[in-house]
């Protein structure tokens, strides 16, 4: 039996990390064999590409090609084998992030992204995408308190408005797959929304 594939998405500072750990723990307690992974990254090769994408200046098509090259390796080496073995794959970001960041944020054309997606993922989509949505100003305040900024995190509020709109468009196009979470509240309120989503699916 094929396992479940769950991705987490949202603008930087949305608070995914805490909840990814909690959801993974909950699924483990329910008996699932959970594999935690992330993008960009998830394999030794893709982690090297991640370093380049996050820290070297480059044009947006180069950025997308590197992200999708890493994704190809990740899908083939890690995600597909885990799903085939019946594991639950919990992925911190997946292809929606390319549509949101390279597409929405940096203006790469949709047809180019769709072509890359078709080549690289060959129809594989998460079964559930938990989208942490919140105003970019709230996310920026959280980031400022938390960590040093990478190339994307240094962008201004307008950039993150476009990224957010990119996510909203992907969610509108795949309403069954996407669960929008209001991530502007405290940890407990976000956790409660996520539990409700999982329970709705009998997970
Ligand atoms: P993130 O997942 O937030 O990791 P961390 O919490 O360690 O900073 O950072 C990954 C960054 O990569 C984030 O700014 C979004 C960006 N990104 C893309 O631009 N395109 C993609 O396809 C993916 C997966 C991520």
mmCIF file of C-alpha atoms and ligand atoms in Angstrom:
data_model
loop_
_atom_site.group_PDB
_atom_site.id
_atom_site.type_symbol
_atom_site.label_atom_id
_atom_site.label_comp_id
_atom_site.label_asym_id
_atom_site.label_seq_id
_atom_site.Cartn_x
_atom_site.Cartn_y
_atom_site.Cartn_z
ATOM 1 C CA UNK A 1 0.000 0.000 0.000
ATOM 2 C CA UNK A 2 1.321 3.398 -0.928
ATOM 3 C CA UNK A 3 2.050 5.731 1.981
ATOM 4 C CA UNK A 4 0.823 9.272 2.503
ATOM 5 C CA UNK A 5 2.607 12.367 1.316
ATOM 6 C CA UNK A 6 2.108 15.554 3.344
ATOM 7 C CA UNK A 7 3.770 18.880 2.546
ATOM 8 C CA UNK A 8 3.987 22.055 4.614
ATOM 9 C CA UNK A 9 4.046 25.445 2.925
ATOM 10 C CA UNK A 10 3.940 29.136 3.727
ATOM 11 C CA UNK A 11 6.021 32.292 3.628
ATOM 12 C CA UNK A 12 9.204 32.496 5.702
ATOM 13 C CA UNK A 13 8.392 33.107 9.365
ATOM 14 C CA UNK A 14 5.011 31.364 9.208
ATOM 15 C CA UNK A 15 6.066 28.950 11.970
ATOM 16 C CA UNK A 16 6.109 25.643 10.099
ATOM 17 C CA UNK A 17 8.973 23.978 11.995
ATOM 18 C CA UNK A 18 7.282 23.641 15.386
ATOM 19 C CA UNK A 19 4.172 22.143 13.847
ATOM 20 C CA UNK A 20 5.983 19.795 11.490
ATOM 21 C CA UNK A 21 7.571 18.186 14.540
ATOM 22 C CA UNK A 22 4.232 17.965 16.364
ATOM 23 C CA UNK A 23 2.349 16.521 13.390
ATOM 24 C CA UNK A 24 5.092 13.959 12.767
ATOM 25 C CA UNK A 25 4.933 12.880 16.395
ATOM 26 C CA UNK A 26 1.148 12.581 16.248
ATOM 27 C CA UNK A 27 1.299 10.430 13.115
ATOM 28 C CA UNK A 28 3.971 8.214 14.689
ATOM 29 C CA UNK A 29 1.807 7.720 17.754
ATOM 30 C CA UNK A 30 -0.995 6.662 15.433
ATOM 31 C CA UNK A 31 1.302 3.948 14.070
ATOM 32 C CA UNK A 32 2.705 5.546 10.916
ATOM 33 C CA UNK A 33 6.337 5.177 9.919
ATOM 34 C CA UNK A 34 7.157 8.817 9.273
ATOM 35 C CA UNK A 35 9.954 10.119 7.094
ATOM 36 C CA UNK A 36 10.783 13.804 7.637
ATOM 37 C CA UNK A 37 12.432 15.604 4.775
ATOM 38 C CA UNK A 38 12.666 19.066 3.208
ATOM 39 C CA UNK A 39 13.091 21.105 0.059
ATOM 40 C CA UNK A 40 15.226 22.506 -1.326
ATOM 41 C CA UNK A 41 17.236 19.510 -0.174
ATOM 42 C CA UNK A 42 16.460 16.053 1.125
ATOM 43 C CA UNK A 43 19.388 14.219 -0.533
ATOM 44 C CA UNK A 44 23.148 14.930 -0.378
ATOM 45 C CA UNK A 45 23.068 16.324 -3.928
ATOM 46 C CA UNK A 46 19.940 18.400 -3.358
ATOM 47 C CA UNK A 47 21.345 19.795 -0.098
ATOM 48 C CA UNK A 48 24.378 21.064 -2.040
ATOM 49 C CA UNK A 49 22.078 22.704 -4.565
ATOM 50 C CA UNK A 50 20.119 24.222 -1.661
ATOM 51 C CA UNK A 51 23.247 26.006 -0.436
ATOM 52 C CA UNK A 52 23.704 27.573 -3.876
ATOM 53 C CA UNK A 53 20.066 28.575 -4.262
ATOM 54 C CA UNK A 54 19.838 30.155 -0.821
ATOM 55 C CA UNK A 55 23.129 32.040 -0.905
ATOM 56 C CA UNK A 56 24.401 32.747 -4.455
ATOM 57 C CA UNK A 57 22.935 35.537 -6.568
ATOM 58 C CA UNK A 58 21.374 34.137 -9.772
ATOM 59 C CA UNK A 59 18.533 34.797 -12.192
ATOM 60 C CA UNK A 60 15.149 33.262 -11.536
ATOM 61 C CA UNK A 61 15.279 30.628 -14.266
ATOM 62 C CA UNK A 62 18.626 29.377 -12.942
ATOM 63 C CA UNK A 63 17.076 29.329 -9.483
ATOM 64 C CA UNK A 64 14.138 27.244 -10.691
ATOM 65 C CA UNK A 65 16.343 24.837 -12.650
ATOM 66 C CA UNK A 66 18.504 24.188 -9.587
ATOM 67 C CA UNK A 67 15.503 23.750 -7.291
ATOM 68 C CA UNK A 68 13.867 21.350 -9.730
ATOM 69 C CA UNK A 69 17.125 19.454 -10.299
ATOM 70 C CA UNK A 70 17.328 18.890 -6.557
ATOM 71 C CA UNK A 71 13.648 17.955 -6.501
ATOM 72 C CA UNK A 72 14.174 15.346 -9.208
ATOM 73 C CA UNK A 73 16.894 13.697 -7.137
ATOM 74 C CA UNK A 74 14.790 13.945 -3.974
ATOM 75 C CA UNK A 75 11.664 12.474 -5.586
ATOM 76 C CA UNK A 76 13.560 9.554 -7.130
ATOM 77 C CA UNK A 77 15.927 8.753 -4.280
ATOM 78 C CA UNK A 78 13.765 9.431 -1.259
ATOM 79 C CA UNK A 79 10.091 10.287 -1.747
ATOM 80 C CA UNK A 80 8.956 7.613 -4.218
ATOM 81 C CA UNK A 81 10.803 4.739 -2.483
ATOM 82 C CA UNK A 82 9.390 5.784 0.910
ATOM 83 C CA UNK A 83 5.827 5.995 -0.407
ATOM 84 C CA UNK A 84 6.225 2.650 -2.170
ATOM 85 C CA UNK A 85 7.303 1.151 1.173
ATOM 86 C CA UNK A 86 4.138 2.498 2.805
ATOM 87 C CA UNK A 87 5.832 5.255 4.805
ATOM 88 C CA UNK A 88 4.297 8.633 5.559
ATOM 89 C CA UNK A 89 6.443 11.349 3.981
ATOM 90 C CA UNK A 90 6.311 14.715 5.746
ATOM 91 C CA UNK A 91 8.045 17.301 3.581
ATOM 92 C CA UNK A 92 8.936 20.855 4.609
ATOM 93 C CA UNK A 93 8.029 22.582 1.286
ATOM 94 C CA UNK A 94 7.561 20.990 -2.138
ATOM 95 C CA UNK A 95 6.641 22.142 -5.662
ATOM 96 C CA UNK A 96 4.068 24.705 -4.491
ATOM 97 C CA UNK A 97 7.005 26.691 -3.087
ATOM 98 C CA UNK A 98 8.461 26.987 -6.592
ATOM 99 C CA UNK A 99 5.177 28.373 -7.901
ATOM 100 C CA UNK A 100 4.993 30.757 -4.926
ATOM 101 C CA UNK A 101 8.632 31.932 -4.739
ATOM 102 C CA UNK A 102 10.038 31.611 -8.279
ATOM 103 C CA UNK A 103 6.625 32.233 -9.877
ATOM 104 C CA UNK A 104 4.800 34.662 -7.584
ATOM 105 C CA UNK A 105 7.801 36.215 -5.868
ATOM 106 C CA UNK A 106 10.310 36.381 -8.710
ATOM 107 C CA UNK A 107 8.016 36.423 -11.732
ATOM 108 C CA UNK A 108 8.971 33.200 -13.525
ATOM 109 C CA UNK A 109 6.272 32.292 -16.035
ATOM 110 C CA UNK A 110 3.650 29.731 -15.107
ATOM 111 C CA UNK A 111 4.062 27.626 -18.267
ATOM 112 C CA UNK A 112 7.792 27.213 -17.543
ATOM 113 C CA UNK A 113 7.041 26.112 -13.978
ATOM 114 C CA UNK A 114 4.310 23.758 -15.179
ATOM 115 C CA UNK A 115 6.683 22.171 -17.680
ATOM 116 C CA UNK A 116 9.382 21.683 -15.037
ATOM 117 C CA UNK A 117 6.802 20.239 -12.656
ATOM 118 C CA UNK A 118 5.565 17.768 -15.287
ATOM 119 C CA UNK A 119 9.099 16.594 -16.119
ATOM 120 C CA UNK A 120 10.346 16.359 -12.575
ATOM 121 C CA UNK A 121 7.461 15.057 -10.488
ATOM 122 C CA UNK A 122 5.630 13.079 -13.198
ATOM 123 C CA UNK A 123 2.246 13.679 -11.619
ATOM 124 C CA UNK A 124 3.273 13.024 -8.026
ATOM 125 C CA UNK A 125 1.564 15.516 -5.712
ATOM 126 C CA UNK A 126 1.221 15.570 -1.946
ATOM 127 C CA UNK A 127 -1.999 13.984 -0.661
ATOM 128 C CA UNK A 128 -2.301 16.922 1.702
ATOM 129 C CA UNK A 129 -0.647 20.333 1.730
ATOM 130 C CA UNK A 130 -0.864 22.275 4.961
ATOM 131 C CA UNK A 131 -0.534 25.930 4.008
ATOM 132 C CA UNK A 132 0.388 28.339 6.802
ATOM 133 C CA UNK A 133 -1.129 31.622 5.728
ATOM 134 C CA UNK A 134 -0.519 34.920 7.508
ATOM 135 C CA UNK A 135 0.163 38.577 6.709
ATOM 136 C CA UNK A 136 3.755 39.151 5.534
ATOM 137 C CA UNK A 137 4.272 41.849 8.191
ATOM 138 C CA UNK A 138 3.496 39.363 10.980
ATOM 139 C CA UNK A 139 5.870 36.829 9.445
ATOM 140 C CA UNK A 140 8.605 39.471 9.092
ATOM 141 C CA UNK A 141 8.351 40.349 12.777
ATOM 142 C CA UNK A 142 8.749 36.664 13.700
ATOM 143 C CA UNK A 143 11.747 36.250 11.394
ATOM 144 C CA UNK A 144 13.462 39.312 12.802
ATOM 145 C CA UNK A 145 13.267 37.779 16.267
ATOM 146 C CA UNK A 146 14.402 34.333 15.174
ATOM 147 C CA UNK A 147 17.324 34.106 12.786
ATOM 148 C CA UNK A 148 19.780 35.388 10.229
ATOM 149 C CA UNK A 149 18.196 35.952 6.816
ATOM 150 C CA UNK A 150 19.023 33.943 3.662
ATOM 151 C CA UNK A 151 18.601 35.339 0.126
ATOM 152 C CA UNK A 152 14.812 34.954 0.137
ATOM 153 C CA UNK A 153 14.304 36.138 3.681
ATOM 154 C CA UNK A 154 16.033 39.438 2.861
ATOM 155 C CA UNK A 155 13.256 40.335 0.437
ATOM 156 C CA UNK A 156 10.754 43.079 1.242
ATOM 157 C CA UNK A 157 7.064 42.844 2.159
ATOM 158 C CA UNK A 158 5.993 43.282 -1.477
ATOM 159 C CA UNK A 159 7.930 40.157 -2.400
ATOM 160 C CA UNK A 160 6.191 38.161 0.323
ATOM 161 C CA UNK A 161 2.789 39.548 -0.726
ATOM 162 C CA UNK A 162 3.474 38.085 -4.171
ATOM 163 C CA UNK A 163 4.641 34.775 -2.686
ATOM 164 C CA UNK A 164 1.472 34.656 -0.597
ATOM 165 C CA UNK A 165 -0.625 35.327 -3.702
ATOM 166 C CA UNK A 166 1.270 32.522 -5.454
ATOM 167 C CA UNK A 167 0.261 30.114 -2.698
ATOM 168 C CA UNK A 168 -3.333 31.364 -2.791
ATOM 169 C CA UNK A 169 -3.502 30.667 -6.536
ATOM 170 C CA UNK A 170 -2.148 27.129 -6.090
ATOM 171 C CA UNK A 171 -4.627 26.527 -3.262
ATOM 172 C CA UNK A 172 -7.535 27.764 -5.377
ATOM 173 C CA UNK A 173 -6.483 25.394 -8.168
ATOM 174 C CA UNK A 174 -6.292 22.363 -5.840
ATOM 175 C CA UNK A 175 -8.822 22.920 -3.041
ATOM 176 C CA UNK A 176 -9.030 19.216 -2.115
ATOM 177 C CA UNK A 177 -5.307 18.954 -1.558
ATOM 178 C CA UNK A 178 -4.758 22.269 0.238
ATOM 179 C CA UNK A 179 -5.721 22.983 3.826
ATOM 180 C CA UNK A 180 -5.304 26.676 4.625
ATOM 181 C CA UNK A 181 -4.321 27.343 8.214
ATOM 182 C CA UNK A 182 -4.589 30.809 9.744
ATOM 183 C CA UNK A 183 -1.017 30.992 11.042
ATOM 184 C CA UNK A 184 -1.299 34.473 12.554
ATOM 185 C CA UNK A 185 -2.374 33.186 15.978
ATOM 186 C CA UNK A 186 -0.426 31.507 18.763
ATOM 187 C CA UNK A 187 1.050 27.995 18.640
ATOM 188 C CA UNK A 188 -1.977 26.392 20.338
ATOM 189 C CA UNK A 189 -4.494 27.883 17.911
ATOM 190 C CA UNK A 190 -2.454 26.795 14.886
ATOM 191 C CA UNK A 191 -1.977 23.298 16.333
ATOM 192 C CA UNK A 192 -5.735 22.969 16.910
ATOM 193 C CA UNK A 193 -6.471 23.863 13.288
ATOM 194 C CA UNK A 194 -3.995 21.281 12.043
ATOM 195 C CA UNK A 195 -5.399 18.549 14.276
ATOM 196 C CA UNK A 196 -8.866 19.360 12.917
ATOM 197 C CA UNK A 197 -7.582 18.932 9.357
ATOM 198 C CA UNK A 198 -5.995 15.566 10.163
ATOM 199 C CA UNK A 199 -9.092 14.344 11.985
ATOM 200 C CA UNK A 200 -11.291 15.378 9.083
ATOM 201 C CA UNK A 201 -9.307 12.935 6.971
ATOM 202 C CA UNK A 202 -9.382 10.231 9.598
ATOM 203 C CA UNK A 203 -5.594 10.554 10.107
HETATM 204 P P1 LIG B 1 12.853 27.254 4.628
HETATM 205 O O1 LIG B 1 12.165 26.045 4.163
HETATM 206 O O2 LIG B 1 12.027 28.313 5.236
HETATM 207 O O3 LIG B 1 14.019 26.741 5.558
HETATM 208 P P2 LIG B 1 14.615 27.450 6.840
HETATM 209 O O4 LIG B 1 13.489 27.406 7.839
HETATM 210 O O5 LIG B 1 15.764 26.540 7.163
HETATM 211 O O6 LIG B 1 15.014 28.827 6.431
HETATM 212 O O7 LIG B 1 13.744 27.957 3.508
HETATM 213 C C1 LIG B 1 13.805 27.559 2.229
HETATM 214 C C2 LIG B 1 13.777 28.761 1.311
HETATM 215 O O8 LIG B 1 13.796 28.306 -0.034
HETATM 216 C C3 LIG B 1 12.518 29.587 1.490
HETATM 217 O O9 LIG B 1 12.866 30.958 1.535
HETATM 218 C C4 LIG B 1 11.742 29.336 0.227
HETATM 219 C C5 LIG B 1 12.777 28.933 -0.774
HETATM 220 N N1 LIG B 1 12.260 27.999 -1.788
HETATM 221 C C6 LIG B 1 12.104 28.407 -3.098
HETATM 222 O O10 LIG B 1 12.369 29.578 -3.408
HETATM 223 N N2 LIG B 1 11.629 27.533 -4.037
HETATM 224 C C7 LIG B 1 11.320 26.256 -3.748
HETATM 225 O O11 LIG B 1 10.878 25.480 -4.623
HETATM 226 C C8 LIG B 1 11.492 25.816 -2.389
HETATM 227 C C9 LIG B 1 11.166 24.410 -2.007
HETATM 228 C C10 LIG B 1 11.957 26.729 -1.441
#
